[in-house]
Amino acid sequence: MTSKEIRRKYLTFFKERDHLVIPPSPLVLAEDPTTLFTSSGMQPLVPYLLGEAHPSGKKRLTDSQPSLRLGDIEEVGDNRHTTFFEMLGNWSLGDYFKAEQLPWFLEFLTKELGLVKEKLWVSVFKGDKTTGVPRDEESFTIWKSLGIPEEKIVFYGVKKNWWSRSGEPTLMPVGEIGGPDSEVFYEFADVPHDPKFSETCHPNCDCGRFLEIGNSVFIQYQKTTDNSLKELSQKNVDFGGGLERLAAATSDNPDIFQTDLFLPIIKRLENLSGRNYLQDPETTRGMRIVADHLRASLMIAKDGVLPSNKTQGYVLRRLSRRLLLFSRNLSLSSPEVFLPDLIKEVVKTYDDIFPDLVGKERAISEIFSEEASRFAKTLEAGLKEIEKLEKLDGKIAFYLYESFGFPWDMISEIARERGEEINFQDFEEEKEKHQALSREAAQGLFKGGLVDQSYEVTKLHTATHLLHQALRQVLNEQARQEGSNITAERLRFDFSHPAKLTPEELKRVEDLVNEQIAKNLIVTETVQNLSTALASGARAFFREKYPERVKVYSIGPATLRQSSGQARSGPPFSQEICGGPHVASTKELGRFRIIKEEAVAQGVRRIKAVLEKV
Ligand code: SER
């Protein structure tokens, strides 16, 4: 069965059970300053899991969500970890619960994918004293009634059978939602247990005999300010299953890199390098890393990100440089030759679900080759730097690794040539320290703005809509949003425009926004059909695919009392499809001031602006 069929079967299965198939969110979230990438299907649905009505009016949703998780980057290279993946998802927004979800998923696995029930194991939440969340007897009973033998139903605690975006309950920031979950595992009977991982094998053992293929999360709790969990007003189901893994289970081969999602890339790598994928562990690992990083980089670049030293751009840079390094190890040293070939293979695999990838091959190849030549220069600079150093040690090795992307092997090889030796342990320790720091930083980013609906951010969000419209009026209709990022201090808005803005233009934009603020325009929220919204001129963000029913925020019209006493109103100043939230009226904003205007890329300008108290 091809992965295209698996995806189609899954969506059809849930559509037949009254689910609305919703378009996935973009991988790169333009409007969300708190997370760099979409990392799960539930992420864009949080307001609805919290109880807000979904614009479609539906309580059952399904989709296939492109996701990126960087936490596993060091593990990529084994047969099952990837950074980018596609997550098949279905949701109950306070509608059905365990009694429907668990049988449905089992039915999908056995009847639609034809998996043998005897190879399936499940895990269930064993309960947690600290939070008082009880053992999940209900799921246990359901699995048993479905014919899963008791010995294949394994109980685990919060570390394995609790899901929230930040992990177990103690790690959840205030406001975050989550709950106990029940996972399904596929057993690859031909993979022998490796006692290196645990004495006896079990579904969560890392030896590779078991592969998790789906996770039903019962989102029914929210973290409160006193650090306990409160029950949400509704009980939700959040199911996610990795398409790559489902494909591996369906083909009864534990190596996801041999599914049709990766095989064309691997085959092309074999042709280009003259090596065989399975010839030795280093080649296998290298090809997996190149295949994974290539796919991930492409998906990020497709969403308009360019390599840089910050946020999403940094991730793209890191992935593409690792990709280049591992290609060198496979004796592929001319990126301008091999990259376009590899890119074509990825595009072919996804031309049906990511049509926006088609036609971008050229542009993406160029991004990669520019990055490759910058990287070549960096490597050269790194080598020069090494020459200047009197002595190499673990700390320096880590610095070279982090700043120049020199892999450990390369550094220790250079040391060997110089007749020196570096302690690998020191290097690892330094890396650990750094990873702990970046984990903290990432969590801070997450915590800091998890649901940053603070008043400052909300005000700047409304100001962003005013700015967008003002730019279109002062410059022209081509001044289109390319990106937006808001912190509590300032807004940042990227838009397409060929030239630097003149001081006069900037002043006119600023004045126009301040005039709207002074008019005390009312901000209204309506839910409309996408086609109606677009027909009435509501701005849509071109990169995003929207569902059929959308929220539209309108600013204005101003209601003016005429001398006759009659109210007169015009069209709204701004109208955008947007998830909100926004302030109620523009007078709350204070004074709008542009603090910077600069270029971010060819034809893309950036404005930073603040709101000042008056
Ligand atoms: N949110 C859960 C996960 O990401 C299930 O969709 O695993």
Coordinates of C-alpha atoms and ligand atoms in Angstrom, one line a residue:
M1 CA 0.0 0.0 0.0
T2 CA 1.4 3.4 -0.9
S3 CA 1.6 6.2 1.6
K4 CA -0.7 8.2 -0.6
E5 CA -3.3 5.5 -0.2
I6 CA -2.8 5.4 3.6
R7 CA -3.3 9.1 3.9
R8 CA -6.4 9.0 1.7
K9 CA -7.9 6.0 3.5
Y10 CA -7.4 7.6 6.9
L11 CA -9.1 10.9 5.9
T12 CA -12.0 9.0 4.2
F13 CA -12.4 6.7 7.2
F14 CA -13.0 9.6 9.5
K15 CA -15.0 11.6 6.9
E16 CA -17.4 8.6 6.8
R17 CA -17.7 9.0 10.6
D18 CA -18.9 12.5 10.2
H19 CA -15.5 14.3 10.6
L20 CA -14.8 17.5 8.6
V21 CA -11.5 17.2 6.7
I22 CA -9.7 20.5 7.5
P23 CA -6.7 21.9 5.6
P24 CA -3.5 21.6 7.5
S25 CA -1.8 24.7 9.0
P26 CA 1.4 25.8 7.5
L27 CA 4.6 24.3 8.9
V28 CA 6.0 27.8 9.5
L29 CA 3.6 29.7 11.6
A30 CA 3.4 33.3 10.4
E31 CA 1.2 34.7 13.1
D32 CA 2.5 32.8 16.1
P33 CA 5.5 34.3 17.8
T34 CA 5.6 31.7 20.4
T35 CA 6.5 28.6 18.4
L36 CA 8.8 28.3 15.5
F37 CA 7.1 25.4 13.7
T38 CA 3.9 23.4 13.9
S39 CA 4.9 20.4 15.8
S40 CA 1.6 18.6 16.2
G41 CA -1.9 18.6 14.7
M42 CA -3.5 19.9 17.8
Q43 CA -1.5 23.1 17.9
P44 CA -3.7 25.2 15.7
L45 CA -6.8 23.8 17.4
V46 CA -6.1 24.8 21.0
P47 CA -8.9 27.4 21.2
Y48 CA -11.4 24.8 20.1
L49 CA -10.1 22.2 22.6
L50 CA -10.6 24.9 25.2
G51 CA -14.2 25.2 24.3
E52 CA -14.5 27.9 21.7
A53 CA -16.8 26.8 18.8
H54 CA -14.9 25.8 15.7
P55 CA -15.8 28.2 12.8
S56 CA -17.2 25.3 10.8
G57 CA -19.7 24.5 13.6
K58 CA -18.3 21.0 13.6
K59 CA -17.1 19.0 16.6
R60 CA -15.3 16.3 14.7
L61 CA -12.3 17.2 12.6
T62 CA -9.6 15.3 10.7
D63 CA -6.5 16.3 8.8
S64 CA -2.9 15.4 7.8
Q65 CA -0.6 18.0 9.4
P66 CA 3.0 18.5 8.3
S67 CA 5.0 18.8 11.5
L68 CA 8.6 19.4 12.6
R69 CA 10.2 18.3 15.8
L70 CA 13.8 19.2 16.4
G71 CA 14.2 17.5 19.8
D72 CA 15.0 14.3 18.0
I73 CA 17.6 15.7 15.6
E74 CA 20.5 13.8 17.1
E75 CA 18.6 10.6 16.9
V76 CA 18.0 10.9 13.2
G77 CA 20.0 8.2 11.6
D78 CA 18.3 5.2 13.2
N79 CA 15.5 3.5 11.3
R80 CA 12.6 5.5 12.7
H81 CA 13.4 9.0 13.9
T82 CA 12.8 12.0 11.6
T83 CA 12.6 15.8 12.1
F84 CA 9.8 16.4 9.6
F85 CA 6.8 14.1 9.5
E86 CA 3.2 14.1 8.5
M87 CA 0.8 13.5 11.3
L88 CA -2.6 12.0 10.6
G89 CA -5.0 13.4 13.1
N90 CA -8.6 13.2 14.3
W91 CA -10.3 15.3 17.0
S92 CA -13.4 15.3 19.1
L93 CA -14.1 18.7 20.4
G94 CA -16.1 17.7 23.4
D95 CA -18.0 15.2 21.3
Y96 CA -17.1 11.4 21.2
F97 CA -14.6 10.0 23.7
K98 CA -12.7 6.7 24.5
A99 CA -15.5 4.3 23.6
E100 CA -15.5 5.5 20.0
Q101 CA -11.9 6.5 19.5
L102 CA -10.2 3.3 20.5
P103 CA -12.4 0.9 18.4
W104 CA -12.2 3.3 15.4
F105 CA -8.4 3.4 15.4
L106 CA -8.2 -0.4 15.8
E107 CA -10.7 -0.8 13.0
F108 CA -8.7 1.5 10.8
L109 CA -5.4 -0.4 11.4
T110 CA -6.8 -3.8 10.9
K111 CA -9.6 -3.4 8.3
E112 CA -8.2 -0.5 6.2
L113 CA -4.5 -1.1 6.5
G114 CA -4.7 -4.8 6.9
L115 CA -2.5 -5.0 10.0
V116 CA -2.6 -8.2 11.9
K117 CA -4.1 -7.7 15.3
E118 CA -1.7 -10.2 16.9
K119 CA 1.1 -7.7 16.2
L120 CA -0.5 -4.9 18.0
W121 CA 0.3 -3.9 21.6
V122 CA -1.2 -0.9 23.5
S123 CA -0.2 1.3 26.4
V124 CA -2.6 2.9 28.9
F125 CA -2.1 5.5 31.7
K126 CA -1.4 4.0 35.1
G127 CA -2.5 7.0 37.2
D128 CA -0.5 9.6 39.0
K129 CA -0.6 10.4 42.7
T130 CA 0.9 13.9 42.5
T131 CA -1.9 15.2 40.3
G132 CA -4.5 12.8 41.4
V133 CA -5.3 11.7 37.8
P134 CA -6.6 8.1 38.1
R135 CA -5.5 5.0 36.3
D136 CA -7.3 4.7 33.0
E137 CA -9.5 1.6 33.7
E138 CA -11.9 2.6 31.0
S139 CA -9.3 2.4 28.1
F140 CA -8.0 -0.9 29.6
T141 CA -11.6 -2.4 29.5
I142 CA -12.2 -1.1 26.0
W143 CA -9.0 -2.6 24.6
K144 CA -9.8 -5.9 26.3
S145 CA -13.2 -6.0 24.9
L146 CA -11.7 -5.4 21.4
G147 CA -9.7 -8.6 21.7
I148 CA -6.3 -7.2 22.8
P149 CA -5.0 -9.8 25.3
E150 CA -4.3 -8.4 28.8
E151 CA -0.6 -9.1 28.5
K152 CA -0.4 -6.8 25.6
I153 CA -2.0 -3.9 27.4
V154 CA 0.8 -2.2 29.3
F155 CA 0.4 0.5 31.9
Y156 CA 2.9 3.4 32.1
G157 CA 3.1 6.7 34.1
V158 CA 3.3 10.3 33.3
K159 CA 6.6 10.0 31.4
K160 CA 5.2 7.8 28.7
N161 CA 1.4 8.0 28.8
W162 CA 0.7 11.7 29.4
W163 CA 0.7 14.1 26.5
S164 CA 0.9 17.9 26.4
R165 CA 3.0 20.1 24.2
S166 CA 5.5 20.5 27.1
G167 CA 5.4 16.9 28.4
E168 CA 4.4 15.6 31.8
P169 CA 2.1 17.6 34.2
T170 CA 4.9 19.2 36.2
L171 CA 6.4 20.6 33.0
M172 CA 3.2 22.2 31.8
P173 CA 3.1 25.9 32.0
V174 CA -0.1 27.5 33.5
G175 CA -2.9 27.5 30.9
E176 CA -1.5 24.5 29.0
I177 CA -3.8 21.6 28.2
G178 CA -3.2 17.9 28.1
G179 CA -4.2 14.6 29.4
P180 CA -3.5 10.8 29.7
D181 CA -3.1 8.9 26.5
S182 CA -3.3 5.5 25.0
E183 CA -0.7 4.5 22.4
V184 CA -0.7 1.6 19.9
F185 CA 2.5 -0.2 19.0
Y186 CA 3.4 -2.5 16.1
E187 CA 5.7 -5.4 16.9
F188 CA 8.2 -6.3 14.3
A189 CA 8.6 -10.0 15.1
D190 CA 11.8 -10.3 13.1
V191 CA 13.7 -7.7 15.1
P192 CA 15.4 -9.4 18.1
H193 CA 15.3 -7.7 21.4
D194 CA 18.5 -5.9 22.3
P195 CA 19.2 -6.3 26.1
K196 CA 21.4 -3.1 25.9
F197 CA 18.1 -1.2 26.3
S198 CA 16.3 -3.1 29.0
E199 CA 16.3 -6.5 30.5
T200 CA 13.0 -7.6 28.9
C201 CA 11.4 -6.0 25.9
H202 CA 8.2 -3.9 26.2
P203 CA 6.4 -1.5 23.9
N204 CA 8.4 1.5 25.1
C205 CA 11.8 -0.3 24.9
D206 CA 14.1 1.5 22.5
C207 CA 15.6 -1.6 20.9
G208 CA 13.5 -1.2 17.8
R209 CA 11.3 -4.2 18.1
F210 CA 8.3 -2.0 18.8
L211 CA 7.2 1.1 16.9
E212 CA 4.6 3.5 18.2
I213 CA 2.1 4.1 15.4
G214 CA -0.6 6.2 17.0
N215 CA -1.5 8.1 20.1
S216 CA -5.0 8.9 21.4
V217 CA -4.7 11.8 23.8
F218 CA -7.7 12.4 26.1
I219 CA -7.3 16.2 26.5
Q220 CA -9.4 16.9 29.5
Y221 CA -7.1 18.9 31.9
Q222 CA -5.6 22.4 32.1
K223 CA -2.8 23.5 34.3
T224 CA -3.9 26.2 36.8
T225 CA -2.0 28.9 38.6
D226 CA -1.8 26.9 41.8
N227 CA 0.1 24.2 39.8
S228 CA -2.7 21.7 39.9
L229 CA -4.8 20.4 37.1
K230 CA -8.4 21.4 36.6
E231 CA -10.9 19.5 34.4
L232 CA -11.7 21.3 31.2
S233 CA -15.4 22.1 30.5
Q234 CA -15.3 19.5 27.7
K235 CA -13.5 16.1 27.2
N236 CA -11.6 16.1 24.0
V237 CA -9.9 13.5 21.9
D238 CA -6.6 14.4 20.1
F239 CA -5.4 11.6 18.0
G240 CA -2.1 11.7 16.1
G241 CA -0.3 9.0 14.1
G242 CA 2.8 9.5 12.0
L243 CA 2.2 8.6 8.4
E244 CA 5.8 7.5 7.9
R245 CA 5.5 5.0 10.8
L246 CA 2.1 3.7 9.7
A247 CA 3.6 3.1 6.3
A248 CA 6.5 1.2 7.9
A249 CA 4.1 -1.0 9.9
T250 CA 1.9 -1.6 6.8
S251 CA 4.9 -2.9 4.9
D252 CA 6.1 -4.9 8.0
N253 CA 9.5 -3.3 7.6
P254 CA 10.8 -1.4 10.6
D255 CA 12.9 1.0 8.5
I256 CA 10.8 4.0 7.6
F257 CA 13.5 5.1 5.1
Q258 CA 12.5 2.1 3.0
T259 CA 8.9 3.3 2.7
D260 CA 7.9 5.0 -0.5
L261 CA 8.1 8.4 1.3
F262 CA 11.9 8.0 1.4
L263 CA 13.0 5.3 -1.0
P264 CA 13.2 7.4 -4.1
I265 CA 15.6 9.8 -2.3
I266 CA 17.6 6.9 -1.0
K267 CA 17.8 5.3 -4.5
R268 CA 18.9 8.6 -5.9
L269 CA 21.6 8.9 -3.2
E270 CA 22.8 5.4 -4.1
N271 CA 23.1 6.4 -7.8
L272 CA 24.8 9.6 -7.0
S273 CA 27.3 8.2 -4.5
G274 CA 27.8 4.8 -6.1
R275 CA 27.2 3.3 -2.7
N276 CA 24.7 0.8 -1.4
Y277 CA 22.3 2.0 1.3
L278 CA 22.9 -1.0 3.4
Q279 CA 26.6 -1.6 2.7
D280 CA 27.8 -0.4 6.1
P281 CA 26.2 1.3 9.2
E282 CA 27.9 4.7 8.4
T283 CA 26.5 4.8 4.9
T284 CA 23.0 3.8 6.0
R285 CA 23.1 6.5 8.8
G286 CA 24.5 9.2 6.4
M287 CA 21.8 8.5 3.8
R288 CA 19.0 8.6 6.4
I289 CA 20.3 12.0 7.7
V290 CA 20.6 13.5 4.3
A291 CA 17.2 12.2 3.3
D292 CA 15.5 13.5 6.4
H293 CA 17.2 16.9 6.5
L294 CA 16.6 17.4 2.8
R295 CA 12.9 16.8 3.2
A296 CA 12.7 19.0 6.3
S297 CA 14.7 21.9 4.8
L298 CA 12.6 21.8 1.7
M299 CA 9.4 22.0 3.6
I300 CA 10.7 25.0 5.6
A301 CA 12.0 26.8 2.5
K302 CA 8.7 26.2 0.7
D303 CA 7.0 28.2 3.4
G304 CA 9.2 31.2 2.6
V305 CA 12.0 30.9 5.2
L306 CA 15.6 31.8 4.1
P307 CA 18.7 30.5 5.9
S308 CA 19.8 33.0 8.6
N309 CA 21.1 33.1 12.2
K310 CA 17.8 33.6 13.8
T311 CA 14.7 31.5 14.6
Q312 CA 13.3 29.5 11.7
G313 CA 16.1 30.7 9.4
Y314 CA 18.7 29.3 11.9
V315 CA 16.9 25.9 11.9
L316 CA 17.0 25.9 8.1
R317 CA 20.7 26.8 8.1
R318 CA 21.5 24.1 10.7
L319 CA 19.5 21.4 8.8
S320 CA 21.0 22.3 5.4
R321 CA 24.6 22.5 6.7
R322 CA 24.2 19.1 8.4
L323 CA 22.8 17.8 5.1
L324 CA 25.8 19.1 3.3
L325 CA 28.3 17.7 5.8
F326 CA 26.8 14.2 5.7
S327 CA 26.7 14.4 1.9
R328 CA 30.4 15.0 1.9
N329 CA 30.8 11.9 4.0
L330 CA 29.0 10.1 1.2
S331 CA 31.6 11.5 -1.2
L332 CA 29.0 13.9 -2.6
S333 CA 30.9 17.2 -2.8
S334 CA 29.2 19.2 -5.5
P335 CA 25.9 20.4 -4.1
E336 CA 25.0 22.2 -7.3
V337 CA 25.0 18.8 -9.1
F338 CA 23.3 16.5 -6.6
L339 CA 20.9 18.8 -4.8
P340 CA 18.6 19.6 -7.8
D341 CA 18.3 15.9 -8.5
L342 CA 17.4 15.1 -4.9
I343 CA 15.0 18.0 -4.6
K344 CA 13.1 16.7 -7.7
E345 CA 12.6 13.3 -5.9
V346 CA 11.0 15.0 -2.9
V347 CA 8.8 17.2 -5.0
K348 CA 7.5 14.1 -6.9
T349 CA 6.6 12.4 -3.6
Y350 CA 4.5 15.3 -2.5
D351 CA 3.1 16.9 -5.6
D352 CA -0.4 15.9 -4.8
I353 CA -0.7 17.2 -1.2
F354 CA 1.8 20.1 -1.4
P355 CA 1.1 21.5 -4.8
D356 CA 2.8 24.7 -3.7
L357 CA 6.1 22.8 -3.8
V358 CA 5.8 22.2 -7.5
G359 CA 7.4 25.0 -9.5
K360 CA 9.5 26.1 -6.6
E361 CA 12.3 23.5 -7.3
R362 CA 14.4 26.1 -9.0
A363 CA 14.1 28.8 -6.3
I364 CA 14.7 26.3 -3.6
S365 CA 17.8 24.8 -5.4
E366 CA 19.2 28.3 -5.5
I367 CA 18.7 28.9 -1.8
F368 CA 20.5 25.7 -1.1
S369 CA 23.4 26.3 -3.4
E370 CA 23.9 29.8 -2.0
E371 CA 23.9 28.3 1.4
A372 CA 26.4 25.7 0.3
S373 CA 28.8 28.3 -1.0
R374 CA 28.5 30.3 2.2
F375 CA 29.1 27.1 4.2
A376 CA 32.2 26.2 2.1
K377 CA 33.6 29.6 3.1
T378 CA 32.8 29.0 6.7
L379 CA 34.5 25.7 6.6
E380 CA 37.6 27.3 5.2
A381 CA 37.5 30.0 7.8
G382 CA 37.2 27.3 10.5
L383 CA 40.2 25.4 9.2
K384 CA 42.2 28.6 9.3
E385 CA 41.0 29.2 12.8
I386 CA 42.1 25.8 13.8
E387 CA 45.6 26.4 12.4
K388 CA 46.0 29.4 14.7
L389 CA 45.1 27.4 17.8
E390 CA 48.0 26.0 19.8
K391 CA 46.1 23.2 21.3
L392 CA 42.8 21.5 20.7
D393 CA 40.5 20.3 23.5
G394 CA 36.9 19.2 24.1
K395 CA 35.7 22.7 24.7
I396 CA 37.3 24.0 21.5
A397 CA 36.0 21.0 19.6
F398 CA 32.5 21.9 20.7
Y399 CA 33.0 25.6 19.7
L400 CA 34.1 24.4 16.2
Y401 CA 31.1 22.1 16.1
E402 CA 28.6 24.8 17.1
S403 CA 30.0 27.7 15.2
F404 CA 31.4 26.1 12.0
G405 CA 29.4 22.9 12.0
F406 CA 32.5 20.8 12.2
P407 CA 31.4 17.3 13.2
W408 CA 33.2 15.5 15.9
D409 CA 34.8 13.0 13.5
M410 CA 36.3 15.8 11.4
I411 CA 37.7 17.6 14.5
S412 CA 39.2 14.5 16.0
E413 CA 40.7 13.6 12.6
I414 CA 42.3 17.0 12.4
A415 CA 43.6 16.6 15.9
R416 CA 45.0 13.2 15.0
E417 CA 46.9 14.7 12.0
R418 CA 48.4 17.3 14.4
G419 CA 49.5 14.5 16.7
E420 CA 47.0 15.6 19.4
E421 CA 44.2 13.8 21.1
I422 CA 40.8 15.2 22.2
N423 CA 38.8 13.6 24.9
F424 CA 35.4 12.7 23.4
Q425 CA 33.9 12.9 26.9
D426 CA 34.8 16.5 27.3
F427 CA 33.3 17.3 24.0
E428 CA 30.1 15.5 24.9
E429 CA 29.9 17.3 28.3
E430 CA 30.2 20.6 26.6
K431 CA 27.4 19.6 24.2
E432 CA 25.2 18.4 27.0
K433 CA 25.6 21.8 28.8
H434 CA 24.7 23.6 25.6
Q435 CA 21.7 21.4 24.9
A436 CA 20.4 21.9 28.4
L437 CA 20.6 25.7 27.9
S438 CA 18.8 25.6 24.5
R439 CA 16.1 23.4 26.0
E440 CA 15.6 25.9 28.7
A441 CA 15.5 28.7 26.1
A442 CA 13.0 26.8 23.9
Q443 CA 10.8 26.2 26.9
G444 CA 11.1 29.8 27.9
L445 CA 10.0 30.8 24.5
F446 CA 7.1 28.4 24.8
K447 CA 6.2 29.3 28.3
G448 CA 6.6 33.0 27.7
G449 CA 4.0 33.1 25.1
L450 CA 2.1 29.9 25.2
V451 CA -1.2 31.6 24.8
D452 CA 0.2 35.0 24.8
Q453 CA -3.1 36.8 24.7
S454 CA -1.8 39.5 27.0
Y455 CA -3.3 42.9 26.5
E456 CA -0.1 44.4 25.0
V457 CA 0.1 41.7 22.4
T458 CA -3.6 41.9 21.6
K459 CA -3.2 45.7 21.0
L460 CA -0.2 45.2 18.8
H461 CA -2.1 42.6 16.9
T462 CA -4.9 45.1 16.1
A463 CA -2.3 47.7 15.2
T464 CA -0.8 45.1 12.7
H465 CA -4.1 45.0 10.8
L466 CA -4.2 48.8 10.6
L467 CA -0.6 48.9 9.4
H468 CA -1.2 46.3 6.8
Q469 CA -4.2 48.2 5.3
A470 CA -2.3 51.6 5.6
L471 CA 0.6 50.2 3.6
R472 CA -1.7 49.0 0.9
Q473 CA -3.3 52.5 0.7
V474 CA -0.1 54.5 0.8
L475 CA 2.0 52.2 -1.4
N476 CA -0.3 50.0 -3.4
E477 CA -2.3 46.8 -3.4
Q478 CA 0.9 44.8 -3.9
A479 CA 2.1 45.5 -0.4
R480 CA 1.2 42.1 0.8
Q481 CA 1.9 40.5 4.1
E482 CA 4.9 38.2 4.1
G483 CA 5.2 37.6 7.8
S484 CA 4.3 38.9 11.2
N485 CA 5.7 38.6 14.7
I486 CA 4.5 40.3 17.8
T487 CA 6.1 40.5 21.3
A488 CA 4.7 42.4 24.2
E489 CA 7.0 45.3 23.2
R490 CA 6.7 45.7 19.5
L491 CA 5.2 44.5 16.3
R492 CA 7.2 43.4 13.3
F493 CA 5.6 43.2 9.9
D494 CA 7.2 41.9 6.6
F495 CA 5.6 42.8 3.3
S496 CA 6.3 42.7 -0.3
H497 CA 7.5 46.0 -1.8
P498 CA 10.3 46.6 -4.3
A499 CA 12.0 49.7 -2.7
K500 CA 12.9 51.3 0.5
L501 CA 10.1 53.5 1.9
T502 CA 10.7 57.2 1.7
P503 CA 10.4 59.3 4.9
E504 CA 7.2 60.8 3.4
E505 CA 5.7 57.4 2.8
L506 CA 6.5 56.3 6.3
K507 CA 5.0 59.4 7.8
R508 CA 1.8 58.9 5.7
V509 CA 1.5 55.3 6.8
E510 CA 2.0 56.3 10.5
D511 CA -0.5 59.1 10.2
L512 CA -3.1 56.9 8.5
V513 CA -2.9 54.4 11.3
N514 CA -3.1 57.1 13.9
E515 CA -6.1 58.6 12.2
Q516 CA -7.9 55.3 12.5
I517 CA -7.0 55.1 16.1
A518 CA -8.4 58.6 16.7
K519 CA -11.6 57.6 15.0
N520 CA -12.3 55.1 17.8
L521 CA -13.2 52.4 15.3
I522 CA -15.0 49.3 16.6
V523 CA -13.4 45.9 16.0
T524 CA -15.9 43.2 15.2
E525 CA -15.6 39.5 14.8
T526 CA -17.8 37.5 12.5
V527 CA -17.7 33.9 11.2
Q528 CA -18.2 33.6 7.5
N529 CA -17.8 31.2 4.6
L530 CA -14.4 31.5 3.1
S531 CA -15.7 32.4 -0.3
T532 CA -18.0 35.1 1.1
A533 CA -15.1 36.6 3.2
L534 CA -12.8 36.7 0.2
A535 CA -15.5 38.1 -2.1
S536 CA -16.1 40.9 0.3
G537 CA -12.5 41.8 0.2
A538 CA -11.2 40.3 3.5
R539 CA -7.4 40.0 3.4
A540 CA -6.1 36.4 3.5
F541 CA -2.6 35.4 4.1
F542 CA -1.6 33.9 0.8
R543 CA 0.5 31.1 2.2
E544 CA -2.2 29.7 4.4
K545 CA -4.9 27.3 3.3
Y546 CA -8.1 28.2 5.0
P547 CA -11.0 26.0 6.1
E548 CA -14.5 26.6 4.7
R549 CA -15.7 28.7 7.7
V550 CA -13.4 31.4 8.9
K551 CA -13.3 34.1 11.5
V552 CA -13.1 37.6 10.0
Y553 CA -12.0 40.7 12.0
S554 CA -13.2 44.0 10.7
I555 CA -12.0 47.4 11.9
G556 CA -14.6 50.1 11.4
P557 CA -16.6 51.5 9.8
A558 CA -16.7 54.7 11.8
T559 CA -20.2 55.5 12.8
L560 CA -20.6 59.2 12.4
R561 CA -23.6 61.2 13.6
Q562 CA -24.7 63.6 10.9
S563 CA -26.3 66.9 11.7
S564 CA -29.6 65.4 10.7
G565 CA -29.1 63.0 13.6
Q566 CA -28.8 60.0 11.3
A567 CA -26.0 57.5 11.6
R568 CA -23.8 57.2 8.5
S569 CA -21.3 54.4 8.0
G570 CA -18.9 53.3 5.3
P571 CA -17.0 50.1 4.5
P572 CA -14.6 48.9 7.2
F573 CA -11.1 50.3 7.1
S574 CA -9.6 46.8 7.4
Q575 CA -11.0 43.3 7.1
E576 CA -8.8 40.2 7.6
I577 CA -9.3 36.5 8.0
C578 CA -7.6 36.0 11.4
G579 CA -7.8 33.9 14.5
G580 CA -7.7 36.9 16.9
P581 CA -7.8 38.0 19.6
H582 CA -8.2 41.8 19.1
V583 CA -9.1 44.8 21.2
A584 CA -12.7 46.0 21.1
S585 CA -12.0 49.5 19.8
T586 CA -9.0 51.3 18.3
K587 CA -8.9 54.0 20.8
E588 CA -7.3 51.5 23.2
L589 CA -4.2 51.5 21.1
G590 CA -2.6 54.9 22.1
R591 CA -0.2 56.3 19.6
F592 CA 1.4 54.2 16.8
R593 CA 5.0 54.8 16.0
I594 CA 7.2 53.2 13.4
I595 CA 10.7 52.7 14.8
K596 CA 12.4 50.9 11.9
E597 CA 12.1 50.2 8.2
E598 CA 14.6 47.8 6.6
A599 CA 15.0 45.1 3.9
V600 CA 14.8 41.4 4.8
A601 CA 15.1 39.9 1.4
Q602 CA 14.9 40.9 -2.3
G603 CA 11.6 42.7 -2.6
V604 CA 10.6 42.2 1.1
R605 CA 10.6 45.1 3.6
R606 CA 10.2 45.0 7.3
I607 CA 8.6 47.5 9.6
K608 CA 9.0 47.5 13.4
A609 CA 6.5 49.6 15.3
V610 CA 5.4 50.3 18.9
L611 CA 2.4 51.7 20.6
E612 CA 2.9 54.6 23.0
K613 CA 0.6 55.7 25.8
V614 CA -1.0 59.1 25.2
Ligands
SER1 N1 -1.0 15.6 20.2 C1 -0.6 14.2 20.2 C2 0.8 14.0 19.6 O1 1.3 14.9 19.1 C3 -1.6 13.4 19.4 O2 -2.1 14.0 18.3 O3 1.3 12.9 19.7

